[in-house]
């Protein structure tokens, strides 16, 4: 084992650097007590030194620093890179090989005429089509998601038989991978899938239907599958909100002889409204980001995220300015999502007051 460790660090300065670190720690910390406390003092001497010099004030920020660095790298860095891609052109991801283009990618995405060829621009049609289809999906999916999540949470908040089992059943799809969800429903809804075969056996349809591609059915099943896959998550949030309502209010309503409908409309829904607002905004943002399940099922329409995915050249042949156009489209969507987040913060703050 020692030989393996020697081989792993052969030619590396890490062992020497770590030894110097421990020696400095032993000198600075001057550890006392048991072996364990001495070892921790030597290893954590930078923290102890910072505490001695500046007190306890900076310590919370010191512990938060790694998380802030990771958050900054994986959240803000892609955003700034996207801004860079939107104002440059070319296929390379290296900024040194991408000439500055100014607002040309915005014109390539939104203008009526293609600025490179002078021909009618088809890119804006695809973008607007994706925005329109995504808007239709959001308009119908979000109210359905909120309504069924609320109904499910109200039912599962009551004292019913096997309540824990039912809660697990409704939450189970949330734990599935989106690709698995897409694969399962593809087996059911494809042309020769379970749905078509069963309906043909019952004599309800004469020929199999490709439910995921047929223009009359693709949006319906997209909404259905997406709601099925995510309903458990929002149901859980609403359940927590319902259980936070004081029980003595219901006892007082029962003593007054209030009807169930009056209890629902006068006690439950008003007190659940802040949680409902959070669920609505979260499901709205999530619906705009819908991609994995829809992409795995190969539905007959293109969501805005799928449009960005394909335009960037992540599938199929990359186009000369696809990366810049996709970055521009993603910035527009990011702006919409940021606006929704601001609305959520504003409404949440107003309800809190």
Coordinates of C-alpha atoms in Angstrom, one line a residue:
X1 CA 0.0 0.0 0.0
X2 CA 2.8 2.4 0.9
X3 CA 4.4 1.6 -2.5
X4 CA 1.2 2.6 -4.3
X5 CA 1.0 5.8 -2.3
X6 CA 4.7 6.5 -3.3
X7 CA 3.9 5.9 -7.0
X8 CA 0.8 8.0 -6.9
X9 CA 2.7 11.0 -5.6
X10 CA 6.0 10.4 -7.4
X11 CA 7.3 13.6 -9.0
X12 CA 4.6 15.7 -7.2
X13 CA 5.2 18.6 -4.9
X14 CA 2.0 17.9 -2.9
X15 CA 3.6 15.7 -0.2
X16 CA 6.3 18.3 0.5
X17 CA 3.7 21.1 0.5
X18 CA 1.4 19.2 2.9
X19 CA 4.4 18.6 5.2
X20 CA 5.2 22.3 5.2
X21 CA 1.6 23.1 5.9
X22 CA 1.6 20.8 8.9
X23 CA 4.9 22.2 10.2
X24 CA 3.6 25.8 9.9
X25 CA 0.4 24.6 11.6
X26 CA 2.3 23.1 14.5
X27 CA 4.3 26.3 15.0
X28 CA 1.3 28.7 14.7
X29 CA -1.3 26.7 16.6
X30 CA 0.9 25.3 19.3
X31 CA -1.5 22.4 19.9
X32 CA -2.2 21.0 23.3
X33 CA -4.5 18.3 24.7
X34 CA -5.3 14.9 23.2
X35 CA -3.9 13.6 20.0
X36 CA -7.2 14.2 18.2
X37 CA -7.5 17.8 19.3
X38 CA -3.8 18.4 18.4
X39 CA -4.3 16.9 15.0
X40 CA -7.4 19.1 14.3
X41 CA -5.6 22.2 15.5
X42 CA -2.7 21.5 13.2
X43 CA -5.0 20.8 10.2
X44 CA -7.3 23.7 10.8
X45 CA -4.7 26.4 11.8
X46 CA -5.8 28.9 9.1
X47 CA -9.3 29.0 10.7
X48 CA -7.9 29.4 14.2
X49 CA -5.5 32.1 13.0
X50 CA -8.3 34.0 11.3
X51 CA -10.5 33.7 14.4
X52 CA -7.7 35.0 16.6
X53 CA -7.0 38.0 14.3
X54 CA -10.6 39.0 13.4
X55 CA -12.9 37.3 16.0
X56 CA -15.9 35.2 15.1
X57 CA -17.4 37.7 12.7
X58 CA -15.8 36.5 9.4
X59 CA -16.1 32.8 10.1
X60 CA -19.6 32.3 8.7
X61 CA -18.5 34.0 5.4
X62 CA -15.3 31.8 5.4
X63 CA -17.5 28.6 5.6
X64 CA -19.8 30.0 2.9
X65 CA -17.0 30.8 0.6
X66 CA -16.7 27.3 -1.0
X67 CA -20.4 27.2 -1.7
X68 CA -20.4 30.7 -3.1
X69 CA -17.4 29.8 -5.4
X70 CA -19.2 26.7 -6.7
X71 CA -22.5 28.7 -7.1
X72 CA -20.7 31.4 -9.0
X73 CA -18.8 29.1 -11.3
X74 CA -21.8 27.0 -12.3
X75 CA -24.4 29.7 -12.3
X76 CA -23.0 33.1 -13.1
X77 CA -20.1 32.0 -15.3
X78 CA -22.4 30.3 -17.9
X79 CA -24.5 33.4 -17.9
X80 CA -21.6 35.7 -18.7
X81 CA -20.3 33.2 -21.3
X82 CA -23.8 33.2 -22.9
X83 CA -23.7 37.0 -23.1
X84 CA -20.3 36.6 -24.8
X85 CA -21.6 34.1 -27.3
X86 CA -24.6 36.3 -28.1
X87 CA -22.4 39.2 -29.2
X88 CA -19.9 37.1 -31.2
X89 CA -20.3 34.8 -34.2
X90 CA -18.8 31.6 -35.5
X91 CA -18.8 27.9 -34.6
X92 CA -15.9 27.9 -32.2
X93 CA -16.5 27.9 -28.4
X94 CA -13.1 29.7 -28.0
X95 CA -13.7 33.4 -27.7
X96 CA -10.3 34.2 -29.4
X97 CA -11.7 32.5 -32.6
X98 CA -15.1 34.3 -32.4
X99 CA -15.2 37.8 -34.1
X100 CA -17.4 40.4 -32.5
X101 CA -20.8 40.6 -34.0
X102 CA -22.6 43.2 -31.9
X103 CA -26.4 42.9 -32.3
X104 CA -26.2 40.7 -35.5
X105 CA -27.3 37.5 -33.6
X106 CA -30.3 39.4 -32.4
X107 CA -31.1 40.3 -36.0
X108 CA -30.5 36.8 -37.2
X109 CA -33.0 35.6 -34.5
X110 CA -35.7 38.2 -34.7
X111 CA -35.4 40.1 -38.0
X112 CA -37.7 39.4 -41.0
X113 CA -34.7 39.4 -43.4
X114 CA -31.6 37.2 -43.1
X115 CA -28.8 39.7 -42.7
X116 CA -26.2 37.4 -44.2
X117 CA -28.0 36.5 -47.5
X118 CA -30.8 39.1 -47.8
X119 CA -33.3 36.2 -48.1
X120 CA -36.4 36.0 -45.9
X121 CA -35.4 34.9 -42.4
X122 CA -36.7 31.5 -41.4
X123 CA -35.0 31.5 -38.0
X124 CA -37.5 33.9 -36.5
X125 CA -40.4 31.7 -37.6
X126 CA -38.9 28.7 -35.8
X127 CA -38.2 30.8 -32.7
X128 CA -41.6 32.3 -32.6
X129 CA -43.2 28.9 -33.2
X130 CA -41.2 27.4 -30.3
X131 CA -42.2 30.4 -28.1
X132 CA -45.9 30.0 -29.1
X133 CA -46.0 26.2 -28.5
X134 CA -44.2 26.6 -25.2
X135 CA -46.7 29.4 -24.2
X136 CA -49.6 27.1 -25.0
X137 CA -48.0 24.3 -23.0
X138 CA -47.4 26.7 -20.0
X139 CA -50.9 28.2 -20.1
X140 CA -52.6 24.8 -19.9
X141 CA -50.1 22.8 -17.9
X142 CA -49.6 25.2 -15.0
X143 CA -53.3 25.6 -13.9
X144 CA -53.8 21.8 -14.3
X145 CA -50.7 21.1 -12.3
X146 CA -51.7 23.5 -9.5
X147 CA -55.4 22.3 -9.5
X148 CA -54.6 18.6 -9.3
X149 CA -51.7 19.1 -6.8
X150 CA -54.2 21.0 -4.6
X151 CA -56.9 18.4 -4.9
X152 CA -54.4 15.6 -4.2
X153 CA -52.9 17.4 -1.2
X154 CA -56.4 18.1 0.2
X155 CA -57.4 14.4 -0.1
X156 CA -54.1 13.1 1.3
X157 CA -54.3 15.5 4.2
X158 CA -57.4 13.8 5.4
X159 CA -57.4 10.7 7.7
X160 CA -57.9 8.1 5.0
X161 CA -56.9 4.5 4.9
X162 CA -53.2 3.8 3.9
X163 CA -52.5 7.6 3.7
X164 CA -48.7 7.1 3.8
X165 CA -48.9 4.6 0.9
X166 CA -51.0 6.9 -1.2
X167 CA -48.6 9.8 -0.6
X168 CA -45.7 7.5 -1.7
X169 CA -47.5 6.4 -4.8
X170 CA -48.1 10.0 -5.9
X171 CA -44.6 11.1 -5.1
X172 CA -42.9 8.1 -6.8
X173 CA -42.8 9.6 -10.3
X174 CA -40.8 12.5 -9.0
X175 CA -38.0 10.1 -8.1
X176 CA -37.8 8.7 -11.7
X177 CA -35.3 10.0 -14.2
X178 CA -37.0 12.2 -16.8
X179 CA -35.5 9.8 -19.5
X180 CA -37.2 6.9 -17.7
X181 CA -40.5 8.7 -17.6
X182 CA -40.2 9.5 -21.3
X183 CA -39.3 5.9 -22.1
X184 CA -42.2 4.4 -20.1
X185 CA -44.8 6.7 -21.7
X186 CA -43.3 6.1 -25.2
X187 CA -44.0 2.4 -24.7
X188 CA -47.6 3.3 -23.9
X189 CA -48.2 6.0 -26.5
X190 CA -46.2 5.0 -29.5
X191 CA -48.0 3.9 -32.7
X192 CA -48.0 0.2 -31.7
X193 CA -48.0 0.9 -28.0
X194 CA -50.3 -0.2 -25.2
X195 CA -52.8 2.6 -25.7
X196 CA -53.4 2.0 -29.4
X197 CA -53.5 -1.8 -29.1
X198 CA -56.0 -1.7 -26.2
X199 CA -58.3 0.8 -27.8
X200 CA -58.3 -1.2 -31.1
X201 CA -59.1 -4.4 -29.1
X202 CA -62.1 -2.5 -27.5
X203 CA -63.1 -1.3 -31.0
X204 CA -62.8 2.4 -30.1
X205 CA -60.4 3.2 -32.9
X206 CA -59.9 1.5 -36.3
X207 CA -56.2 2.1 -36.7
X208 CA -53.2 2.8 -34.3
X209 CA -52.5 6.4 -33.5
X210 CA -49.1 7.9 -32.8
X211 CA -50.3 9.8 -29.8
X212 CA -47.0 11.7 -29.2
X213 CA -46.7 13.0 -32.8
X214 CA -50.3 13.4 -33.9
X215 CA -51.0 17.2 -33.9
X216 CA -54.4 16.6 -32.3
X217 CA -52.9 14.7 -29.4
X218 CA -49.3 15.6 -28.9
X219 CA -49.9 18.7 -26.7
X220 CA -52.5 16.9 -24.6
X221 CA -50.2 14.0 -23.8
X222 CA -47.2 16.3 -23.3
X223 CA -49.2 18.1 -20.6
X224 CA -50.5 14.9 -19.1
X225 CA -47.1 13.2 -18.8
X226 CA -45.4 16.3 -17.5
X227 CA -48.1 16.8 -14.9
X228 CA -47.9 13.1 -13.9
X229 CA -44.2 13.3 -13.5
X230 CA -44.0 16.4 -11.3
X231 CA -47.3 16.5 -9.4
X232 CA -45.9 14.7 -6.4
X233 CA -43.3 17.5 -5.8
X234 CA -45.9 20.3 -5.7
X235 CA -48.3 18.1 -3.7
X236 CA -45.7 17.7 -1.0
X237 CA -45.2 21.5 -0.7
X238 CA -49.0 22.0 -0.4
X239 CA -49.3 19.2 2.1
X240 CA -46.7 21.0 4.3
X241 CA -48.7 24.2 3.9
X242 CA -51.9 22.4 4.9
X243 CA -50.4 20.9 8.0
X244 CA -49.1 24.3 9.1
X245 CA -52.7 25.6 9.4
X246 CA -53.7 25.6 13.1
X247 CA -56.1 22.7 13.9
X248 CA -58.1 24.8 16.4
X249 CA -59.5 26.8 13.5
X250 CA -61.1 23.7 12.1
X251 CA -62.4 22.7 15.6
X252 CA -64.0 26.2 16.0
X253 CA -65.6 25.9 12.5
X254 CA -66.9 22.4 13.4
X255 CA -68.4 23.8 16.6
X256 CA -70.1 26.6 14.7
X257 CA -71.5 24.0 12.2
X258 CA -69.7 25.4 9.2
X259 CA -70.1 23.3 6.0
X260 CA -67.1 21.7 4.4
X261 CA -67.3 24.1 1.5
X262 CA -67.3 27.1 3.8
X263 CA -64.3 25.7 5.7
X264 CA -62.4 25.2 2.5
X265 CA -63.1 28.7 1.1
X266 CA -63.0 30.6 4.3
X267 CA -60.2 28.9 6.2
X268 CA -58.1 26.5 4.1
X269 CA -57.6 28.4 0.9
X270 CA -57.0 31.8 2.4
X271 CA -54.4 30.4 4.8
X272 CA -52.9 28.3 2.0
X273 CA -52.6 31.2 -0.4
X274 CA -48.9 32.0 0.2
X275 CA -48.0 28.3 -0.4
X276 CA -50.2 28.2 -3.5
X277 CA -48.4 31.3 -4.8
X278 CA -45.0 29.6 -4.4
X279 CA -46.3 26.5 -6.1
X280 CA -47.7 28.5 -9.0
X281 CA -44.5 30.5 -9.6
X282 CA -42.3 27.4 -9.3
X283 CA -44.5 25.3 -11.7
X284 CA -44.6 28.3 -14.1
X285 CA -40.8 28.5 -14.2
X286 CA -40.5 24.7 -14.4
X287 CA -43.0 24.6 -17.3
X288 CA -40.9 27.1 -19.3
X289 CA -37.9 24.9 -18.8
X290 CA -39.7 21.7 -19.8
X291 CA -37.3 19.6 -21.9
X292 CA -36.1 16.2 -20.7
X293 CA -39.3 14.2 -20.7
X294 CA -40.6 15.9 -23.9
X295 CA -37.3 15.3 -25.7
X296 CA -37.1 11.7 -24.6
X297 CA -40.7 11.1 -25.9
X298 CA -39.9 12.9 -29.2
X299 CA -43.2 14.8 -29.1
X300 CA -44.5 16.5 -32.2
X301 CA -43.7 20.1 -31.1
X302 CA -40.5 21.9 -30.1
X303 CA -40.2 23.6 -26.8
X304 CA -38.1 26.7 -26.4
X305 CA -35.4 24.8 -24.6
X306 CA -35.4 22.1 -27.3
X307 CA -35.1 24.9 -29.9
X308 CA -32.0 26.3 -28.1
X309 CA -30.6 22.8 -27.7
X310 CA -30.8 22.0 -31.4
X311 CA -29.9 25.5 -32.7
X312 CA -26.7 25.4 -30.6
X313 CA -25.7 22.3 -32.6
X314 CA -25.8 19.9 -29.6
X315 CA -27.8 17.6 -31.9
X316 CA -27.4 17.3 -35.6
X317 CA -25.1 19.5 -37.7
X318 CA -24.1 22.8 -36.2
X319 CA -24.9 25.9 -38.3
X320 CA -22.3 28.7 -38.8
X321 CA -24.0 31.1 -36.3
X322 CA -26.1 28.6 -34.4
X323 CA -24.2 29.0 -31.1
X324 CA -24.7 32.8 -31.0
X325 CA -28.4 32.6 -32.0
X326 CA -29.0 29.9 -29.3
X327 CA -27.2 32.1 -26.8
X328 CA -29.4 35.1 -27.8
X329 CA -32.6 33.0 -27.5
X330 CA -31.5 31.7 -24.1
X331 CA -30.9 35.2 -22.8
X332 CA -34.4 36.2 -23.8
X333 CA -35.8 33.2 -21.9
X334 CA -33.6 33.9 -19.0
X335 CA -35.0 37.4 -18.9
X336 CA -38.6 36.1 -18.8
X337 CA -37.7 33.7 -16.0
X338 CA -35.9 36.4 -14.0
X339 CA -39.1 38.6 -14.4
X340 CA -41.2 35.7 -13.1
X341 CA -38.8 35.3 -10.1
X342 CA -39.1 39.0 -9.4
X343 CA -42.9 38.7 -9.4
X344 CA -42.7 35.8 -7.0
X345 CA -40.4 37.8 -4.6
X346 CA -42.7 40.8 -4.8
X347 CA -45.9 38.9 -4.2
X348 CA -44.3 36.8 -1.5
X349 CA -43.1 39.9 0.3
X350 CA -46.6 41.5 0.0
X351 CA -48.3 38.5 1.5
X352 CA -45.7 38.4 4.3
X353 CA -46.6 42.0 5.2

